[in-house]
Coordinates of C-alpha atoms in Angstrom, one line a residue:
X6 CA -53.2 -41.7 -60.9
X7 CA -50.2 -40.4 -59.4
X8 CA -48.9 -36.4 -58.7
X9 CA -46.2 -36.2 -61.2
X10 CA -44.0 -33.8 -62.0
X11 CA -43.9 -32.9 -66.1
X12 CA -42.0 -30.7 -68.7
X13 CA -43.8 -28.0 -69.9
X14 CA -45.5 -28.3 -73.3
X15 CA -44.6 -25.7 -76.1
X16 CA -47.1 -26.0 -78.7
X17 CA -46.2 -25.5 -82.2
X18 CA -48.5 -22.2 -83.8
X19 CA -48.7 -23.9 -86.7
X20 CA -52.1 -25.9 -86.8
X21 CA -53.2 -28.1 -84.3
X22 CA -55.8 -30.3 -86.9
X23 CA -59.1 -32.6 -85.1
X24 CA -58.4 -35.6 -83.6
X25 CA -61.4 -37.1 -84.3
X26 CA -64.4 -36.2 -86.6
X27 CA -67.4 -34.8 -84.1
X28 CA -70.7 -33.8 -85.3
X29 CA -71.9 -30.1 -86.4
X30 CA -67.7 -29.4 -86.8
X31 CA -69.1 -27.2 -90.0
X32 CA -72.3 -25.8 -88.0
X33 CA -73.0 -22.6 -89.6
X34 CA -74.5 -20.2 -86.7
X35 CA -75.9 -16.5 -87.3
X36 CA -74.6 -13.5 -86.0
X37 CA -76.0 -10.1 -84.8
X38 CA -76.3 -8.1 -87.6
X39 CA -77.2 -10.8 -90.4
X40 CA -73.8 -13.2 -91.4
X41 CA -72.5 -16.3 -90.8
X42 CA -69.4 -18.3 -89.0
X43 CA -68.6 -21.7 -88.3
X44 CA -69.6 -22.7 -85.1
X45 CA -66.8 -22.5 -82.1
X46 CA -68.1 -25.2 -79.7
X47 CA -65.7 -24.7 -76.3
X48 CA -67.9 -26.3 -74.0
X49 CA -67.1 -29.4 -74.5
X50 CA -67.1 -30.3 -70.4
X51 CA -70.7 -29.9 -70.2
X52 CA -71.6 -32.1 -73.7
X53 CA -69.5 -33.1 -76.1
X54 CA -70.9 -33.5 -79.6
X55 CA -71.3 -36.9 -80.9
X56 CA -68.6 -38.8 -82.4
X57 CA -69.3 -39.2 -86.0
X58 CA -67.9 -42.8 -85.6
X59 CA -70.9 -43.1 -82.9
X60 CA -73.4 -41.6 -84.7
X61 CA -73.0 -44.0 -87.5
X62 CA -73.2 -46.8 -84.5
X63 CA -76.2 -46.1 -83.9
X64 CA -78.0 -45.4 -87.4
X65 CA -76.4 -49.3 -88.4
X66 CA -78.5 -50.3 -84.8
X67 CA -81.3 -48.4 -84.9
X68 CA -83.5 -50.4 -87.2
X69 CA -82.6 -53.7 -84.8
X70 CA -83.9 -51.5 -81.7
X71 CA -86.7 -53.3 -79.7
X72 CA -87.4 -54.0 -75.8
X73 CA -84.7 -56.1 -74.3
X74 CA -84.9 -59.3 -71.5
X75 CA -88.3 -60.2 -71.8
X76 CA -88.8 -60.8 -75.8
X77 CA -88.4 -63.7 -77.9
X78 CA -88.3 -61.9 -80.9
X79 CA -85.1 -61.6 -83.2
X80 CA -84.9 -57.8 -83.3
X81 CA -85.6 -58.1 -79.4
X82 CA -82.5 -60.8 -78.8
X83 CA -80.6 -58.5 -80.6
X84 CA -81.2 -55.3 -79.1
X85 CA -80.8 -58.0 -75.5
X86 CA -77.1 -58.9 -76.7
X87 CA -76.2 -55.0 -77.9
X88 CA -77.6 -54.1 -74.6
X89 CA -75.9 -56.7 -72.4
X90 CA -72.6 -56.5 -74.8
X91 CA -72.6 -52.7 -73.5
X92 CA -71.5 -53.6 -69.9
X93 CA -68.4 -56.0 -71.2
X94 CA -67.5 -53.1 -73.7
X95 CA -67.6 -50.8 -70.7
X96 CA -66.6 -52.8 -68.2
X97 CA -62.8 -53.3 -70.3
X98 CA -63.0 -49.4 -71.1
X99 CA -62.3 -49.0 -67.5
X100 CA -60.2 -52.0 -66.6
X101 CA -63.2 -53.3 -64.3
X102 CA -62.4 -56.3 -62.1
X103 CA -64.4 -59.5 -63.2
X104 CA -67.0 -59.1 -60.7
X105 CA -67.7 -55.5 -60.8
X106 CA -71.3 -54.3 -61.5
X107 CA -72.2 -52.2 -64.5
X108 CA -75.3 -50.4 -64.5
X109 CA -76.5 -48.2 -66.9
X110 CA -77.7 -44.7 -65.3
X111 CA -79.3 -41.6 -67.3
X112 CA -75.8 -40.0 -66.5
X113 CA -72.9 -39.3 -63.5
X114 CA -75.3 -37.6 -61.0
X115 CA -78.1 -40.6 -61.2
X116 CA -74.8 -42.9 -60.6
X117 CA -74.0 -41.2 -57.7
X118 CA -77.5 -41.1 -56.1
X119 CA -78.1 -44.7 -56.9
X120 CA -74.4 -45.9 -55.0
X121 CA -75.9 -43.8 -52.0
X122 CA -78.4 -45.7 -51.5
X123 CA -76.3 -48.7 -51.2
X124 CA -73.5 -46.9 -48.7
X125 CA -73.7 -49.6 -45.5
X126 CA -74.9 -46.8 -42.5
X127 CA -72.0 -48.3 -40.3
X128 CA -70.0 -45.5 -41.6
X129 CA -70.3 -42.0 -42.8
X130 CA -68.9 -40.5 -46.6
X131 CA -65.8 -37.9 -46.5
X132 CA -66.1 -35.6 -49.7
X133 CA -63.9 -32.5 -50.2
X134 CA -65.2 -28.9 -50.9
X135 CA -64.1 -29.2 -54.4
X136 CA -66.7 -31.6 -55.4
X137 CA -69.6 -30.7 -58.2
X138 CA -72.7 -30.8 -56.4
X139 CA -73.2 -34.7 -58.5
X140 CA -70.3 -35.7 -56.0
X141 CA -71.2 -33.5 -53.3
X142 CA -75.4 -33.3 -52.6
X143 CA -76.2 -37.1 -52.0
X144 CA -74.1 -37.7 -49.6
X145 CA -75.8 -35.2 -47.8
X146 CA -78.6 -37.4 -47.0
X147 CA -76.1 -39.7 -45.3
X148 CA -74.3 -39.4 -42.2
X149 CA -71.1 -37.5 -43.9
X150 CA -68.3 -35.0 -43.0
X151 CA -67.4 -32.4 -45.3
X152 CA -63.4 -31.5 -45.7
X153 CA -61.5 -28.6 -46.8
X154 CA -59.0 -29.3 -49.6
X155 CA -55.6 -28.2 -48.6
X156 CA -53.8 -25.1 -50.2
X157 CA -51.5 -27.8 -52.2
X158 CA -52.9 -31.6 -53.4
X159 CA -49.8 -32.3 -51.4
X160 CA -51.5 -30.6 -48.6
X161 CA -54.8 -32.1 -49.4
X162 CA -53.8 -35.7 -49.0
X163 CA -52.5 -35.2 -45.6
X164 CA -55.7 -33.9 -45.0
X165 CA -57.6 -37.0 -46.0
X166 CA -55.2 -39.1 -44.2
X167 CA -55.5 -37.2 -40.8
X168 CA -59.3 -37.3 -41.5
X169 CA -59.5 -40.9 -42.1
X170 CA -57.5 -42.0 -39.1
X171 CA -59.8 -40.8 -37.1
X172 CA -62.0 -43.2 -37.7
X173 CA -65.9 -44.1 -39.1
X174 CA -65.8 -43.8 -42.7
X175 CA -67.3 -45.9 -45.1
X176 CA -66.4 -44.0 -48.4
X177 CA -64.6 -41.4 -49.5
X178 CA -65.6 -39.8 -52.8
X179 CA -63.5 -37.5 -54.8
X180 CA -63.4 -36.1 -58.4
X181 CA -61.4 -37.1 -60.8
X182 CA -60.6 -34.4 -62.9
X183 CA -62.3 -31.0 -61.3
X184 CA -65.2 -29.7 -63.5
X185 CA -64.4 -26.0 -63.2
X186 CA -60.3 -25.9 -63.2
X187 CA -59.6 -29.1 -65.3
X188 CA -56.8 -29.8 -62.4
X189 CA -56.2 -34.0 -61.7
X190 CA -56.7 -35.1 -58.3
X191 CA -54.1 -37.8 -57.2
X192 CA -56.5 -41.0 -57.6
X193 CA -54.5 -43.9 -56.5
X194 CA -52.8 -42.2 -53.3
X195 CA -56.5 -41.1 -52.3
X196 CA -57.4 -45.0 -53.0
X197 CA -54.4 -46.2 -50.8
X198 CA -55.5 -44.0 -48.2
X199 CA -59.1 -44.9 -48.1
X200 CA -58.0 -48.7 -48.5
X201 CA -55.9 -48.1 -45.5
X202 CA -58.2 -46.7 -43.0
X203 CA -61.1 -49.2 -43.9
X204 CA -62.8 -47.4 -46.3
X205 CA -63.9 -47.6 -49.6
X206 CA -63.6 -45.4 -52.7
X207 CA -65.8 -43.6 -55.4
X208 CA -64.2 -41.2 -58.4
X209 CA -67.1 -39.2 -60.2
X210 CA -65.4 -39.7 -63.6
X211 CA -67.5 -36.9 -65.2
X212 CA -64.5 -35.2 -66.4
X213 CA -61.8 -37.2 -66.5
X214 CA -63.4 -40.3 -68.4
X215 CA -63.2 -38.3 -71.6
X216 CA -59.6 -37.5 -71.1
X217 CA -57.6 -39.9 -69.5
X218 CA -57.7 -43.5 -69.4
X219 CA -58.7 -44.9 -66.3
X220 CA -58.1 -48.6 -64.6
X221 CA -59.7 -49.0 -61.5
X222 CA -57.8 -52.3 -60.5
X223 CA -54.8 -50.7 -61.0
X224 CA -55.8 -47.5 -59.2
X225 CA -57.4 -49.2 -56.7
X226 CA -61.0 -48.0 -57.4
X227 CA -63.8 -49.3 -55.9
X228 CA -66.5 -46.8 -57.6
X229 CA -66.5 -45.4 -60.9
X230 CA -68.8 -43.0 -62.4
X231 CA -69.3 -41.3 -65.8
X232 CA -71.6 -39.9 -68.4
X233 CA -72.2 -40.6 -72.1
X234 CA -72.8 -37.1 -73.3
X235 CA -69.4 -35.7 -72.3
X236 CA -68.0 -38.9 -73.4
X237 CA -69.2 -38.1 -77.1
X238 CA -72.5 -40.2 -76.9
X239 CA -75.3 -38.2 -77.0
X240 CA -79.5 -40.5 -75.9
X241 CA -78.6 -39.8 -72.2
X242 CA -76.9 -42.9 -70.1
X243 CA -74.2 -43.4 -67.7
X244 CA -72.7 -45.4 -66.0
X245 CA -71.6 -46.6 -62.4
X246 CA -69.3 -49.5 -62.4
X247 CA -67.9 -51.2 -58.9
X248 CA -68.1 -53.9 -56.5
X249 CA -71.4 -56.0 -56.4
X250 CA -71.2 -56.6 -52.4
X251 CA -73.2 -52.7 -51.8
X252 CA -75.2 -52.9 -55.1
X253 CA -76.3 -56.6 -54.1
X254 CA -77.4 -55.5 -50.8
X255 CA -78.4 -52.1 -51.3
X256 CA -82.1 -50.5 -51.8
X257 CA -83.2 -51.1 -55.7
X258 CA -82.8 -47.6 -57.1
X259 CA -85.7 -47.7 -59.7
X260 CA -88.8 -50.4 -58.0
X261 CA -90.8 -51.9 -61.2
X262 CA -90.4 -54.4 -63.8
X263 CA -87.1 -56.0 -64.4
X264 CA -85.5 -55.5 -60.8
X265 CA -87.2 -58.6 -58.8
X266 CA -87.3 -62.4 -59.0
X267 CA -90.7 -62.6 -57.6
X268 CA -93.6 -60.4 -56.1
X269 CA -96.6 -60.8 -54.4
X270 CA -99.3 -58.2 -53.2
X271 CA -97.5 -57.1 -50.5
X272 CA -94.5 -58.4 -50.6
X273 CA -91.8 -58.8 -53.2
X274 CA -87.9 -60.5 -53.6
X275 CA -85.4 -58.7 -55.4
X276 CA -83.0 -59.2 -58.1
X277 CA -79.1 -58.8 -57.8
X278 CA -76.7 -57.7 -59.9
X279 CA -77.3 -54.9 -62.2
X280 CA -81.0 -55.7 -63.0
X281 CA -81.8 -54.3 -59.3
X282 CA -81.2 -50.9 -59.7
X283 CA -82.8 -50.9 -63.7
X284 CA -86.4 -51.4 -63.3
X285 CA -88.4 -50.4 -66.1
X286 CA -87.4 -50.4 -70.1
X287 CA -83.7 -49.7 -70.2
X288 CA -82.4 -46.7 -72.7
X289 CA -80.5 -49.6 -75.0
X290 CA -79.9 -46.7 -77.6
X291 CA -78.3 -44.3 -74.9
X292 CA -76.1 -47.5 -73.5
X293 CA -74.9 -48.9 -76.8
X294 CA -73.7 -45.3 -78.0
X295 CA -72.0 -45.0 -74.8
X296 CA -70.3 -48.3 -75.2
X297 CA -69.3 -47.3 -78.8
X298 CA -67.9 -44.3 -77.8
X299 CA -65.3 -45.6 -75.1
X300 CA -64.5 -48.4 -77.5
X301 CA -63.6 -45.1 -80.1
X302 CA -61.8 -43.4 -77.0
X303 CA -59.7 -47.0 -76.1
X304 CA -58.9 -47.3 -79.6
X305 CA -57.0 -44.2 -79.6
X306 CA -53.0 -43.5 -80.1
X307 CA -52.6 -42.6 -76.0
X308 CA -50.0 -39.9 -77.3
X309 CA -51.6 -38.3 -79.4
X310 CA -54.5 -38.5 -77.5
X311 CA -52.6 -35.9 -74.9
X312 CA -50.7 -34.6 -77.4
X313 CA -53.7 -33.0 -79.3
X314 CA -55.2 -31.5 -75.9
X315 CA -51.8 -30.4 -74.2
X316 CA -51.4 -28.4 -77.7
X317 CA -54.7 -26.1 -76.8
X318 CA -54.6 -25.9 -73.4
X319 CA -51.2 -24.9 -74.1
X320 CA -52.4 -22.2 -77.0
X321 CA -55.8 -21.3 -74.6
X322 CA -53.9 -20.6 -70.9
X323 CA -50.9 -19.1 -72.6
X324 CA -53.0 -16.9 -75.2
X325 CA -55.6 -15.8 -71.9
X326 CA -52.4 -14.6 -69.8
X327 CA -51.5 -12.4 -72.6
X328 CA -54.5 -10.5 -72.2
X329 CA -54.9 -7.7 -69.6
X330 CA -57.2 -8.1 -67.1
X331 CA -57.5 -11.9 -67.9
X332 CA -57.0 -14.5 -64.9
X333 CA -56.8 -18.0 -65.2
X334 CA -58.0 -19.7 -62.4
X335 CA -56.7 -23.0 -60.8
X336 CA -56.5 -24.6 -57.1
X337 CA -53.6 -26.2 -56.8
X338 CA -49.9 -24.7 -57.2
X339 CA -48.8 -28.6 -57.4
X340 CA -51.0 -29.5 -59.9
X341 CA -49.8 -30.8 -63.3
X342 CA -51.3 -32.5 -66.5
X343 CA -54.7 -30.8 -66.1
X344 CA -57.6 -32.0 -69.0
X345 CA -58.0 -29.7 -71.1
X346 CA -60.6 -27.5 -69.0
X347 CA -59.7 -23.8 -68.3
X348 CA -61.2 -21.2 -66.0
X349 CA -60.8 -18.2 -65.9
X350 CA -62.1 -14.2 -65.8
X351 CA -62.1 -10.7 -67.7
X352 CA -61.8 -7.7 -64.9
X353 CA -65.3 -5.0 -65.5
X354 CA -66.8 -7.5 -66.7
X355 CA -69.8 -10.4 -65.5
X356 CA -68.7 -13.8 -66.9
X357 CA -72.4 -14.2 -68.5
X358 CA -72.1 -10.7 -70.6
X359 CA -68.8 -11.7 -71.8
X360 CA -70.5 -15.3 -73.1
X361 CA -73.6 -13.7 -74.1
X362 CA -71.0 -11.4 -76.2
X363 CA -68.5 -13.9 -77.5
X364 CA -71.8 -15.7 -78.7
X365 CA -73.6 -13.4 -80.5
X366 CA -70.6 -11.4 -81.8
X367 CA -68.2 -14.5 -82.5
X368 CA -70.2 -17.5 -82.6
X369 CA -67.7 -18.9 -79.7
X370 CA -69.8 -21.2 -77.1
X371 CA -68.2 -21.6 -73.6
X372 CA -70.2 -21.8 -70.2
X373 CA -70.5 -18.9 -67.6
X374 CA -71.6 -19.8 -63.8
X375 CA -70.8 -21.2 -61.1
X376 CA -70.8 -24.7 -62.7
X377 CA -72.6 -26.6 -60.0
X378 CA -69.8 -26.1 -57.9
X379 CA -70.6 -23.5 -55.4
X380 CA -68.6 -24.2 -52.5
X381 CA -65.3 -24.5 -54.9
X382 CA -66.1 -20.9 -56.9
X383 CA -66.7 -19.5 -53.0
X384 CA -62.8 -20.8 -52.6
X385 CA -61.9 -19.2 -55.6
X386 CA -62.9 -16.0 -54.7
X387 CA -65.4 -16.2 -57.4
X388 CA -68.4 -16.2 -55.6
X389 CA -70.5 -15.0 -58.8
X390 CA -69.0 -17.1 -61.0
X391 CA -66.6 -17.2 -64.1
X392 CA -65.9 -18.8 -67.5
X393 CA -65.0 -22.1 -68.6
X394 CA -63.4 -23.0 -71.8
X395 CA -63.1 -26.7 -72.5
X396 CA -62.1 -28.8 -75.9
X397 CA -62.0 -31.9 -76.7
X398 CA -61.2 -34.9 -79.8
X399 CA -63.1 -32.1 -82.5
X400 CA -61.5 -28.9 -81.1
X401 CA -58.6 -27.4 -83.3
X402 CA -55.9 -24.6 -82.7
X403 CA -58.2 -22.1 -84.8
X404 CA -61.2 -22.2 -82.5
X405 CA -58.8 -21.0 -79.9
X406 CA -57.9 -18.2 -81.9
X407 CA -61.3 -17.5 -82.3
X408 CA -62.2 -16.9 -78.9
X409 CA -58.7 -14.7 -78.3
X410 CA -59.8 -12.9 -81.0
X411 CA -63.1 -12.1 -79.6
X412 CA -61.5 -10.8 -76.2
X413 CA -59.1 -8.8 -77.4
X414 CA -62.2 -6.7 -79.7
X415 CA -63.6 -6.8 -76.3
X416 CA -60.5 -5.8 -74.0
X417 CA -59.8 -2.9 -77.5
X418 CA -63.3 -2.1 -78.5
X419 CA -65.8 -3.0 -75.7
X420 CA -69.3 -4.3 -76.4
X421 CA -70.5 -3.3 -80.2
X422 CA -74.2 -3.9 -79.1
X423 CA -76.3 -3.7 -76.2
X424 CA -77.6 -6.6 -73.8
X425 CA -79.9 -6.8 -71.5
X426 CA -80.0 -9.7 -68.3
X427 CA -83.5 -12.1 -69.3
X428 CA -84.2 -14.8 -66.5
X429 CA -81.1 -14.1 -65.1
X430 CA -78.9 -14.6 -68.2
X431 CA -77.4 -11.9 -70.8
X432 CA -79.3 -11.7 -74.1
X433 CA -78.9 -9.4 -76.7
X434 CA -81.1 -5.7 -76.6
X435 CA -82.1 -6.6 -80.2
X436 CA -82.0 -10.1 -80.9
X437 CA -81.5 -10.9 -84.6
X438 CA -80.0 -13.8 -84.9
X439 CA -82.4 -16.4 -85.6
X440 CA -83.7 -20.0 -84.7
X441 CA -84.8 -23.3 -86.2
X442 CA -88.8 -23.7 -86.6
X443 CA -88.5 -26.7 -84.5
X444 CA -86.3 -24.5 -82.0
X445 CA -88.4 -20.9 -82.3
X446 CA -86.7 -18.8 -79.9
X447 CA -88.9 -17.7 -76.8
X448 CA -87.7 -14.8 -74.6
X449 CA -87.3 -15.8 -70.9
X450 CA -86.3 -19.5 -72.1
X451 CA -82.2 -18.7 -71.7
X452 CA -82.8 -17.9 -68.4
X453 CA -80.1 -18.9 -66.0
X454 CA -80.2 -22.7 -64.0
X455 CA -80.8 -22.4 -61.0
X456 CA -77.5 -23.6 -60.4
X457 CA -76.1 -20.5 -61.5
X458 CA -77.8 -18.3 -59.0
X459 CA -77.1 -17.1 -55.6

């Protein structure tokens, strides 16, 4: 993935339709003061809903599902191939080399911890200050640098390359796509760099799986990670897919069943490949919906694919710079063809109010924080945090509208009710919206992660 210069999009204001059918698209979802709106999901980069196409997947395997390996059973055989059928699936999704490893994580920050445990300790792992804390914390139980991002990616790369040549590192691991601006990092010249100075190279893929295609051999990836529920899968997996030579050699990740050839009392042998880092029963469910949902994603027209998302970002940025006292928020002047992610912030106002408001008042869902990524909201100037509006294949030009809409009552109007801060987040004074039985809602339970705090 290269820095490239492009035109600048001009959506059309007519409508910009789904690209694909998602899940709870016609969610109904109450509002203070007793009616109803169509849910407007725009957090997309934290979970994506299910594709439809997925969900049926998995209701057509479901009845099949049974432990997998060790039974000679039909439904087990099957659920064995779906399972193992999962890594090829994947494997192509990502333009894997025929040796790489695929193994099947709860998601991209288990990925992460499992490759460092496999990182050879004749080196140390170089990481920007950009990184989510997935990409950034463990490293920090290695021998590691830390380096600041330039002003410019242009900037940034002559960084890494002055930081390599020095000597002594192992890995470098870098983003993809950043979590909190939406802004590409230039993959392949980061690669070539790493390749260059003796290194080796990891992309958390968090962000940019669900929006780009990706090919590792071409990019010269060594390390790949990504997770199923922003890639429209929801049952929890990931994935880490690279070079078996570290995974071979490197501690199993999850000791038990599965994950040796033989053990004694004391002593045991284990396994290579990917059963050494899955001990235990595998989530075949969580891995077969991921599977499914890149082979949806692969299937795609690549056009309209960007197309679709350059149209909102296009309608979001431009419709947010309108506003006064709005600021998007990016890192990079030289950035182009960001995902469509977008940061940004009202002036008077906290970020988790404005949520908490556009929630209750709108039915709009975004994210408020700091986005497990405090060093990069320090470097922002945004030390407590801003809002992030994200869409994706379900997302249409009306749910934009929707959340302009509800700033602009804001910017005009100000709040219409009161809200009070509970566990560290905003809630309405008077909550009246209400919840499923299965779901009854329990004050102090929206608190604020711990992420989000100082």
């Amino acid at each position: 993935m290269t820095i490239a210069t492009i035109e600048p999009f001009h959506h059309s204001t007519s409508t910009v339709n789904q690209l694909a059918k998602v899940v709870g698209d016609d969610l109904l979802v109450p509002l203070l003061g007793g009616s109803e709106v169509r849910y407007v999901n725009l957090d997309y980069a934290a979970s994506a809903p299910a594709l439809v196409e997925v969900l049926d997947f998995v209701n057509t395997v479901i009845p099949f599902y049974a432990s997998v390996h060790r039974g000679a059973g039909y439904t087990s055989q099957v659920s064995t191939s779906l399972y193992e059928n999962a890594r090829t699936t994947v494997r192509r999704f990502v333009g894997g080399r025929s040796d790489d490893l695929v193994i099947f994580t709860r998601n991209t920050t288990d990925s992460l911890n499992l490759l460092a445990g496999c990182v050879p300790s004749t080196g140390e792992v170089l990481y920007l200050d950009v990184e989510h804390h997935a990409n950034l914390l463990p490293w920090q139980q290695l021998p590691h640098r830390s380096l600041t991002a330039g002003v410019t990616l242009a900037d940034t790369l002559e960084r890494v390359r002055a930081e390599l040549s020095t000597g002594g590192v192992s890995l470098l691991a870098v983003t993809g796509a950043s979590n909190v601006t939406g802004e590409l990092l230039p993959i392949s010249e980061l690669a070539e760099l790493a390749h260059a100075h003796g290194a080796r190279i990891v992309v958390d893929a968090a962000q940019l799986a669900p929006h780009r295609r990706i090919d590792i051999s071409r990019d010269g990836i060594d390390y790949v990670a990504f997770s199923g529920h922003k890639l429209y899968a929801p049952f929890g997996a990931g994935v880490l897919v690279g070079r078996p030579d570290w995974l071979d050699a490197g501690t199993p990740y999850l000791p038990g069943g599965g994950a040796v050839r033989r053990v004694k009392v004391d002593s045991v042998s284990w396994a290579t490949g990917p059963a050494r880092h899955e001990g235990g029963s595998p989530n075949v469910v969580g891995a077969a919906a991921l599977a499914h949902a890149v082979e949806v994603l692969a299937s795609l027209d690549e056009d309209a694919w960007l197309t679709h998302e350059q149209a909102l970002r296009s309608a979001l940025t431009s419709g947010l710079e309108t506003l006064p006292g709005v600021t998007v928020h990016q890192l990079f002047p030289d950035s182009a063809d960001p995902i469509g992610v977008v940061n940004f912030s009202v002036s008077g106002y906290d970020a988790g109010l404005v949520a908490a408001y556009l929630s209750a008042e709108h039915g709009v869902g975004l994210r408020d924080g700091k986005f497990c990524a405090h060093p990069l909201l320090k470097r922002l100037g945004l030390p407590s945090g801003s809002l992030r509006a994200s869409v994706g294949l379900g997302s249409q030009l009306a749910d934009v509208e929707r959340l302009l809409s509800g700033l602009r009552s804001l910017l005009a109007d100000g709040l219409t009710a009161d809200y009070v801060v509970d566990e560290e987040r905003w809630v309405p004074a008077a909550e009246t919206r209400t919840f499923p039985v299965w779901a009854p809602h329990t004050p102090g339970t929206a608190g604020a992660a711990p992420c989000s705090r100082d």
